[in-house]
PDB file of C-alpha atoms in Angstrom:
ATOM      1  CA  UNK A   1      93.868  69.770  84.648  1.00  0.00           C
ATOM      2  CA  UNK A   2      93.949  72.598  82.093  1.00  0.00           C
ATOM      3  CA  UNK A   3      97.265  74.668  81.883  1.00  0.00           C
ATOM      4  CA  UNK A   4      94.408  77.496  82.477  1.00  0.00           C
ATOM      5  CA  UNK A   5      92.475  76.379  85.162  1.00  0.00           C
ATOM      6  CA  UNK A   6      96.007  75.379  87.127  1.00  0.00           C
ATOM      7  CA  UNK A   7      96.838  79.048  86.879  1.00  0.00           C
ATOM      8  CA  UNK A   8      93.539  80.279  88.082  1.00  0.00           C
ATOM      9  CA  UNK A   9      93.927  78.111  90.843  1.00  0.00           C
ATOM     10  CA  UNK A  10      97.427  79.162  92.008  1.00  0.00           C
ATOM     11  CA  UNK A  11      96.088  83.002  91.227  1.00  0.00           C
ATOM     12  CA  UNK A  12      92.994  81.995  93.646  1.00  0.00           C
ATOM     13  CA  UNK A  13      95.121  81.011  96.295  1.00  0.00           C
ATOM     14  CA  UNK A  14      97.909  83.677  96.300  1.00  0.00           C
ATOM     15  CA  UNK A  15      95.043  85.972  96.276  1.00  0.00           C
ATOM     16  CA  UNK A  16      93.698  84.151  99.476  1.00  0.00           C
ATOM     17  CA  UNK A  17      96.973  84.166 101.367  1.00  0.00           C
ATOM     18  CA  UNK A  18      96.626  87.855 100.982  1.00  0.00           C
ATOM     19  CA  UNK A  19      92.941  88.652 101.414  1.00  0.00           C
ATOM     20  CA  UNK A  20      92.546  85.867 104.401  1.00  0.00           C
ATOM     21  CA  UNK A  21      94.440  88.099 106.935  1.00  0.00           C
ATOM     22  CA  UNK A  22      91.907  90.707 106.358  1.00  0.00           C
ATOM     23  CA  UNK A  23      89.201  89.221 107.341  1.00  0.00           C
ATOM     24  CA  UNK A  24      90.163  87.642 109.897  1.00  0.00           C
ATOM     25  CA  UNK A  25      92.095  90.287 111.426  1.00  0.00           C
ATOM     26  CA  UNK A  26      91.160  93.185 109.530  1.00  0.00           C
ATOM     27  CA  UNK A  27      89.225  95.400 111.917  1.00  0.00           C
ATOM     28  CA  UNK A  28      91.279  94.152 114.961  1.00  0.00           C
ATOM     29  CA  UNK A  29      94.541  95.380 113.198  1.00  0.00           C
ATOM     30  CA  UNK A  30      92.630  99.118 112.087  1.00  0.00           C
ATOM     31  CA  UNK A  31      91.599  99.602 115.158  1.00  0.00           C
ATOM     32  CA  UNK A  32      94.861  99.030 117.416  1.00  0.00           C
ATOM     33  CA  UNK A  33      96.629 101.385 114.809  1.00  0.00           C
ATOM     34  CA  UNK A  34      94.171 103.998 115.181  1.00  0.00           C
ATOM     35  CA  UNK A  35      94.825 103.611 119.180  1.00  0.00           C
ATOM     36  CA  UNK A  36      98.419 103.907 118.624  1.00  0.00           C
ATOM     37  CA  UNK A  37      98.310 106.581 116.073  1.00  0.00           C
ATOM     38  CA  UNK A  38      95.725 108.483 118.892  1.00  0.00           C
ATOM     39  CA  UNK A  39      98.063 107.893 122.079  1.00  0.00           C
ATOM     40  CA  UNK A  40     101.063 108.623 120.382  1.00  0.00           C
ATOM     41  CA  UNK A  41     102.707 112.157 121.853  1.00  0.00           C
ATOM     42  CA  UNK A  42     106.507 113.112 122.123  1.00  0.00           C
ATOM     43  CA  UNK A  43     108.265 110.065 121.372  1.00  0.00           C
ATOM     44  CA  UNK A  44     109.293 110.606 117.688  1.00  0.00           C
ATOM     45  CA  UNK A  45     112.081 107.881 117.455  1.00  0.00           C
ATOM     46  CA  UNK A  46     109.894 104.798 118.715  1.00  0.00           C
ATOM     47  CA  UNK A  47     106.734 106.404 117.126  1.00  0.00           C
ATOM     48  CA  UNK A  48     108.787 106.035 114.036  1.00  0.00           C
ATOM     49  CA  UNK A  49     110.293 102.486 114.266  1.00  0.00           C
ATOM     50  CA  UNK A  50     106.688 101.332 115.385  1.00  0.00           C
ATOM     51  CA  UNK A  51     105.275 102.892 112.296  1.00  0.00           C
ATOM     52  CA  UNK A  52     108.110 101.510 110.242  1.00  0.00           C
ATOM     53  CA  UNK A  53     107.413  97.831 111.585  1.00  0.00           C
ATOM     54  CA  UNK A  54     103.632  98.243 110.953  1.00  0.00           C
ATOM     55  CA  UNK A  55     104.547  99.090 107.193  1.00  0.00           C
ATOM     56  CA  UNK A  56     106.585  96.329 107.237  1.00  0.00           C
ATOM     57  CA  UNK A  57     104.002  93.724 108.617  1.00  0.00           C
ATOM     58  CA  UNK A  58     101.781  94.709 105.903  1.00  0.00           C
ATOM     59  CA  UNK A  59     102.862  92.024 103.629  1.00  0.00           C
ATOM     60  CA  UNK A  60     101.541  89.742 105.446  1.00  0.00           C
ATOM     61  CA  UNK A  61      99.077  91.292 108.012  1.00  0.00           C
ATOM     62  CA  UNK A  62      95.671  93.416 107.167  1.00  0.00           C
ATOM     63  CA  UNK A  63      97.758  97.361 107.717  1.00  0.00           C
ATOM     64  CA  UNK A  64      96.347 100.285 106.349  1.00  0.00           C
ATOM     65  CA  UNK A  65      99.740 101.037 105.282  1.00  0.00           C
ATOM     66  CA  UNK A  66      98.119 104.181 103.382  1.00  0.00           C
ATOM     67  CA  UNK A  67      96.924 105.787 106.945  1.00  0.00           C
ATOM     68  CA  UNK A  68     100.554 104.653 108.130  1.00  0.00           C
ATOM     69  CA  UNK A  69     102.463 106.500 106.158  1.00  0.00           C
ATOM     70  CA  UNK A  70      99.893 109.523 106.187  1.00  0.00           C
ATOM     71  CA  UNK A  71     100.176 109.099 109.943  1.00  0.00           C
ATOM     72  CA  UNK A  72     103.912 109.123 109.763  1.00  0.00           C
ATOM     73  CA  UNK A  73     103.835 111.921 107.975  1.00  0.00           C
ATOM     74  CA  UNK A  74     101.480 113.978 110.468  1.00  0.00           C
ATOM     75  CA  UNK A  75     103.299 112.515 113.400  1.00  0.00           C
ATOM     76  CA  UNK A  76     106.967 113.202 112.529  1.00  0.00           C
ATOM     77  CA  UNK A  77     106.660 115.511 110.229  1.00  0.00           C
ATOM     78  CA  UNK A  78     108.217 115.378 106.116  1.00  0.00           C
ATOM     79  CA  UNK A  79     111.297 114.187 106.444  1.00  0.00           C
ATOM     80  CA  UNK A  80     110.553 111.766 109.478  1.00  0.00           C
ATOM     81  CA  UNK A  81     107.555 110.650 108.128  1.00  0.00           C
ATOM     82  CA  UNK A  82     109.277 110.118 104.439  1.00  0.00           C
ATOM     83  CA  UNK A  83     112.247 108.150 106.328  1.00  0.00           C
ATOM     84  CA  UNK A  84     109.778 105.368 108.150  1.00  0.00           C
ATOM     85  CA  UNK A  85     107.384 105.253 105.422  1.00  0.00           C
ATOM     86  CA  UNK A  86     110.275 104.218 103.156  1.00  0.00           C
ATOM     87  CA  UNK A  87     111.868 101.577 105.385  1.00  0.00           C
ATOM     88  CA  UNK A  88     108.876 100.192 106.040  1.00  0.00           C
ATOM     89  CA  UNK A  89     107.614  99.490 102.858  1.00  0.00           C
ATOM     90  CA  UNK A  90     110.702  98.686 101.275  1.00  0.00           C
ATOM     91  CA  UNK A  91     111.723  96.254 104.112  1.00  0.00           C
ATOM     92  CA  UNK A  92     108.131  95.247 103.175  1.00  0.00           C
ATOM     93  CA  UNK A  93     108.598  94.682  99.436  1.00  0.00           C
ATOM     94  CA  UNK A  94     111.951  92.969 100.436  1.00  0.00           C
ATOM     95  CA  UNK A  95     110.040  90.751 102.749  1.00  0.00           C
ATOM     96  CA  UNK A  96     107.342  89.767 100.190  1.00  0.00           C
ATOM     97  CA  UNK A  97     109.886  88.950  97.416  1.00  0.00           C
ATOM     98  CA  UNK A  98     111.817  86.513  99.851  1.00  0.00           C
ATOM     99  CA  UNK A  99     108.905  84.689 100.861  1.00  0.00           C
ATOM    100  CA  UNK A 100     107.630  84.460  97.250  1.00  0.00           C
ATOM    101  CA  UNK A 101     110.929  82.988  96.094  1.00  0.00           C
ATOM    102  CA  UNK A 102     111.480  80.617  99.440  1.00  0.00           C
ATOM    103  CA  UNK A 103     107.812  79.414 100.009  1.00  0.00           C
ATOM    104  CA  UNK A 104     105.803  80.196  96.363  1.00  0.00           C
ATOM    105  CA  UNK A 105     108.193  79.014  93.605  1.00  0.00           C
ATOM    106  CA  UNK A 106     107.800  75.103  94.842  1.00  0.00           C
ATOM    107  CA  UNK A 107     103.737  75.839  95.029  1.00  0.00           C
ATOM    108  CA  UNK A 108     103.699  77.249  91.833  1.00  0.00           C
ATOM    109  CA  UNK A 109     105.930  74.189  90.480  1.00  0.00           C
ATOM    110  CA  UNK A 110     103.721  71.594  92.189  1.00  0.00           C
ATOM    111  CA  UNK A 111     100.917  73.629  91.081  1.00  0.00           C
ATOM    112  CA  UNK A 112     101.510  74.786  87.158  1.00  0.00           C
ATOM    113  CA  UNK A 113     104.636  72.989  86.697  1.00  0.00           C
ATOM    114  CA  UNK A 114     108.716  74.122  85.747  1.00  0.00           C
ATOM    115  CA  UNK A 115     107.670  74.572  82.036  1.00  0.00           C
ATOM    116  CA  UNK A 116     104.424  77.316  82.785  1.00  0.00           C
ATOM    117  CA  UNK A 117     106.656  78.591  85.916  1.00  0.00           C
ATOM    118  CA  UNK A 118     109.421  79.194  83.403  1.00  0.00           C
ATOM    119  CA  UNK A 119     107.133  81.024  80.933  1.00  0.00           C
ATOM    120  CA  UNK A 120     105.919  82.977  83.781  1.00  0.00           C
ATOM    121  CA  UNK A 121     109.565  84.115  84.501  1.00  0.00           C
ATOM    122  CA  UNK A 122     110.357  85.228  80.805  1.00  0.00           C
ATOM    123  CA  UNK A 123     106.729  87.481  81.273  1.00  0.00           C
ATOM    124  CA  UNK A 124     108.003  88.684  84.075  1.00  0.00           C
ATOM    125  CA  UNK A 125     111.201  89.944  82.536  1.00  0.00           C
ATOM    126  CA  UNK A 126     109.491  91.640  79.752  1.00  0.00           C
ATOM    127  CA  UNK A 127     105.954  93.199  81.806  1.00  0.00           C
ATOM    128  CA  UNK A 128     106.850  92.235  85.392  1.00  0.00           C
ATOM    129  CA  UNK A 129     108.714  96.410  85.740  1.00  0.00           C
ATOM    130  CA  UNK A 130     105.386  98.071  84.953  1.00  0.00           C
ATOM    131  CA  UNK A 131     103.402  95.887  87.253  1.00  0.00           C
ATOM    132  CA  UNK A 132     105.883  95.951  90.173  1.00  0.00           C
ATOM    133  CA  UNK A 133     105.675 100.034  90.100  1.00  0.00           C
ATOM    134  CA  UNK A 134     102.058 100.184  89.537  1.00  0.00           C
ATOM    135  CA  UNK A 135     100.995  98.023  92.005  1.00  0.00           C
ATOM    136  CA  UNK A 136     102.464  99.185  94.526  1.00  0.00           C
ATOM    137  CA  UNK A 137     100.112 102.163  95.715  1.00  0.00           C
ATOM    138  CA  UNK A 138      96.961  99.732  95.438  1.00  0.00           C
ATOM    139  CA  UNK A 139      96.036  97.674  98.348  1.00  0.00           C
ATOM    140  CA  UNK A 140      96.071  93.742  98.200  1.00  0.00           C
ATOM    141  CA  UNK A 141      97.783  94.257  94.624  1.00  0.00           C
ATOM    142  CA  UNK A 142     101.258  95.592  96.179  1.00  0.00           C
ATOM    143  CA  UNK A 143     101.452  92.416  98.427  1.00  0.00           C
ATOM    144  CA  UNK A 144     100.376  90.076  95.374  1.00  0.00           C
ATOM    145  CA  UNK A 145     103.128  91.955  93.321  1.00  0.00           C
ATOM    146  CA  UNK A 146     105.984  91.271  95.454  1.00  0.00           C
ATOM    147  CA  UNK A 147     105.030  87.554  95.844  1.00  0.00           C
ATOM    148  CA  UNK A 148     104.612  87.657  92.281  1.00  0.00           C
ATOM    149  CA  UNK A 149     108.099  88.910  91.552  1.00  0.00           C
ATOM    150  CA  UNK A 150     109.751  86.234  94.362  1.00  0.00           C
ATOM    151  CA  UNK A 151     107.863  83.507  92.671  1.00  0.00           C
ATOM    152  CA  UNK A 152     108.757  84.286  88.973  1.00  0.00           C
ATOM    153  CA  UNK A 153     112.517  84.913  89.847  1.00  0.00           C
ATOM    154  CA  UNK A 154     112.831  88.261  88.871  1.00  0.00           C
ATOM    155  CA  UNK A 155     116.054  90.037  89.205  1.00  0.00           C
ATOM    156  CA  UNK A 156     116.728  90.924  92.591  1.00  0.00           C
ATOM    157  CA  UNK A 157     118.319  93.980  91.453  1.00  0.00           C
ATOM    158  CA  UNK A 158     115.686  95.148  89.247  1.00  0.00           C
ATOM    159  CA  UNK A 159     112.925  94.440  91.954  1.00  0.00           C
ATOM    160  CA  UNK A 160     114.639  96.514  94.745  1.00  0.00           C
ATOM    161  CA  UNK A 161     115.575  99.328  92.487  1.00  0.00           C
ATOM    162  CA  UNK A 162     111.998  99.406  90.709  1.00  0.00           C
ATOM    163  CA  UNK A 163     110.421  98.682  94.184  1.00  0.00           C
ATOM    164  CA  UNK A 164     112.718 101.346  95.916  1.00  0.00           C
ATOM    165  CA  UNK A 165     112.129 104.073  93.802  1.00  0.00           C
ATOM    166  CA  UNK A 166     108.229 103.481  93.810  1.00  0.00           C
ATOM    167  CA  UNK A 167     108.210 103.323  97.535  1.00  0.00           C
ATOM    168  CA  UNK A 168     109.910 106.717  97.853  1.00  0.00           C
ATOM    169  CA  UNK A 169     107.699 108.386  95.461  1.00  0.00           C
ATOM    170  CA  UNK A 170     104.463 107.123  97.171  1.00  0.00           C
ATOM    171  CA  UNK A 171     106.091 107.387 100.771  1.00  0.00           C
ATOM    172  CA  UNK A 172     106.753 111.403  99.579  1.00  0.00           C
ATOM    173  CA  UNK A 173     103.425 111.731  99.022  1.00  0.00           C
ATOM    174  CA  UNK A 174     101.677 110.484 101.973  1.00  0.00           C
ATOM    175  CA  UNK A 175     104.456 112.138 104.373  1.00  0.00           C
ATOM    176  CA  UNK A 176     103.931 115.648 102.346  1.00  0.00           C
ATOM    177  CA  UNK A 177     100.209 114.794 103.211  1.00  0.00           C
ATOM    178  CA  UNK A 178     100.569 114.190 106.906  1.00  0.00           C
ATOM    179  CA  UNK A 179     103.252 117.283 107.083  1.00  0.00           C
ATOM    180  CA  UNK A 180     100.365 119.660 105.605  1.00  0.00           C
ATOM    181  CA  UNK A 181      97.634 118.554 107.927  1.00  0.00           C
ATOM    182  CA  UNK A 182     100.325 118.468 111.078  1.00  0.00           C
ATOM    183  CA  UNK A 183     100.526 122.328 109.547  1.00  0.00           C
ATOM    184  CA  UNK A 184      96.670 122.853 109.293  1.00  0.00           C
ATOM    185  CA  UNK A 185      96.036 120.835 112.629  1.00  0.00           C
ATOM    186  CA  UNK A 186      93.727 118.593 111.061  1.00  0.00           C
ATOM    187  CA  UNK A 187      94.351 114.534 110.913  1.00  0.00           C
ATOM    188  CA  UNK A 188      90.922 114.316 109.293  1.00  0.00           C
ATOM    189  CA  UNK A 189      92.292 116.020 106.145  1.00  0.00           C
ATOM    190  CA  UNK A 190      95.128 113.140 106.406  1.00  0.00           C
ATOM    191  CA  UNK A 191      93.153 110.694 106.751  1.00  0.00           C
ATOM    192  CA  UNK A 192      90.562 111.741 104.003  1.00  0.00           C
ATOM    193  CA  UNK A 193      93.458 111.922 101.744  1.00  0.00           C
ATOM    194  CA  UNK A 194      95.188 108.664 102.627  1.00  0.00           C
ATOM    195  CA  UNK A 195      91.816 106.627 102.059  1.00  0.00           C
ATOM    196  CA  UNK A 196      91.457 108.916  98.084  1.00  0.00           C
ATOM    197  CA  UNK A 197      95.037 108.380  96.820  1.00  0.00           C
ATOM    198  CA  UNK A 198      94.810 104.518  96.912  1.00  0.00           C
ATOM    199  CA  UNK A 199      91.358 104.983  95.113  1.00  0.00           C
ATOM    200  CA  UNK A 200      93.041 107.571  92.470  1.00  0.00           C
ATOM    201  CA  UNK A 201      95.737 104.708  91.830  1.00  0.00           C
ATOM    202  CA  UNK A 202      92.417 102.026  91.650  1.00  0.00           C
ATOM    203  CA  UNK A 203      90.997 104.335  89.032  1.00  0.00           C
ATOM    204  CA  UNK A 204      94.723 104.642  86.618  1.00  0.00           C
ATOM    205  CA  UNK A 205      94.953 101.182  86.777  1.00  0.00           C
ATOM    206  CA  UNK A 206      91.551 100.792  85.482  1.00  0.00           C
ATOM    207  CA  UNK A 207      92.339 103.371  82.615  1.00  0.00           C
ATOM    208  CA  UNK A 208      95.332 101.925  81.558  1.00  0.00           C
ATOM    209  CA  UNK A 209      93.670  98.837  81.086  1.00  0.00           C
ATOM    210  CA  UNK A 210      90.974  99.978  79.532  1.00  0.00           C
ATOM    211  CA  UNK A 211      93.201 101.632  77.236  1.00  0.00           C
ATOM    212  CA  UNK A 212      95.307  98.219  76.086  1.00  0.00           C
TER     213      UNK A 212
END
């Protein structure tokens, strides 16, 4: 098989392992997180690990992590909403990168082979930064990332620092979000806003492409 089409098949199915959850569980997942999001009242410290965990399970499972953190945000207010939002998706990220490196590296070997694997870690090393931060604001492309990263064997260190201060960034944003629409007593607006930003980080991803 073609060094190409081995890489387009490994690319096919890390995309699958991501995509597969959401549609098979998808709309199941939306809707017992707008439930939860709906019921919850005065209980900020559960509220918070439970929104945490969700963030967390996104690597894996179809969240809406964007109408998570918003929600976290709305529910427990900035600095609440910044703190779960920021566990959760770096716990997350963490999670994502393990299983990459534990489960993906002997796929990819078996797949491309040590020599293309190896070339994919020296890529990595020089581009993988960029992609990690960028990624992570865009659905499906955050989870791929951090699989990615495991996978190539890219410094730990680099990954959780790059990861961590992406994650606080974005998890400022959506809490700061939630926190003004707690303030105008409207989750609508939150919600509006957590289904544009993902879109607006679609759209600079597009342009910096373009722009290459």
């Amino acid at each position: 098989m073609p060094r190409w089409a081995r890489w387009l098949l490994f690319a096919l199915l890390l995309l699958l392992v991501v995509l597969l959850p959401f549609g098979l569980f998808g709309e199941a997942v939306e809707k017992w997180v707008g439930r939860f999001i709906a019921a919850t009242h005065q209980q900020p410290v559960v509220t918070g690990l439970v929104l945490a965990l969700l963030l967390v399970s996104d690597i894996l499972l179809p969240v809406p992590s964007s109408v998570v953190s918003t929600a976290a945000g709305y529910l427990l207010g900035f600095w609440g909403g910044l703190t779960a939002s920021f566990f959760g998706m770096s716990l997350g990220s963490l999670l994502g990168y393990w299983l990459g490196k534990r489960a993906g590296r002997g796929a990819a070997v078996r797949i491309v082979g040590k020599e293309e694997l190896e070339r994919f870690r020296l890529l990595t090393e020089r581009w993988g930064a960029w992609g990690v931060v960028v990624a992570r604001p865009i659905p499906v492309l955050a989870e791929v990332s951090a699989f990615a990263a495991g996978i190539s064997g890219m410094n730990p260190s680099s990954y959780l620092l790059l990861t961590g201060l992406a994650n606080l960034g974005i998890s400022a944003v959506y809490a700061a979000t939630g926190a003004f629409a707690a303030s105008a007593e409207s989750f609508l607006w939150a919600f509006g806003a957590s289904v544009l930003l993902p879109g607006v980080g679609m759209m600079y991803v597009r342009r910096v492409r373009g722009e290459k």
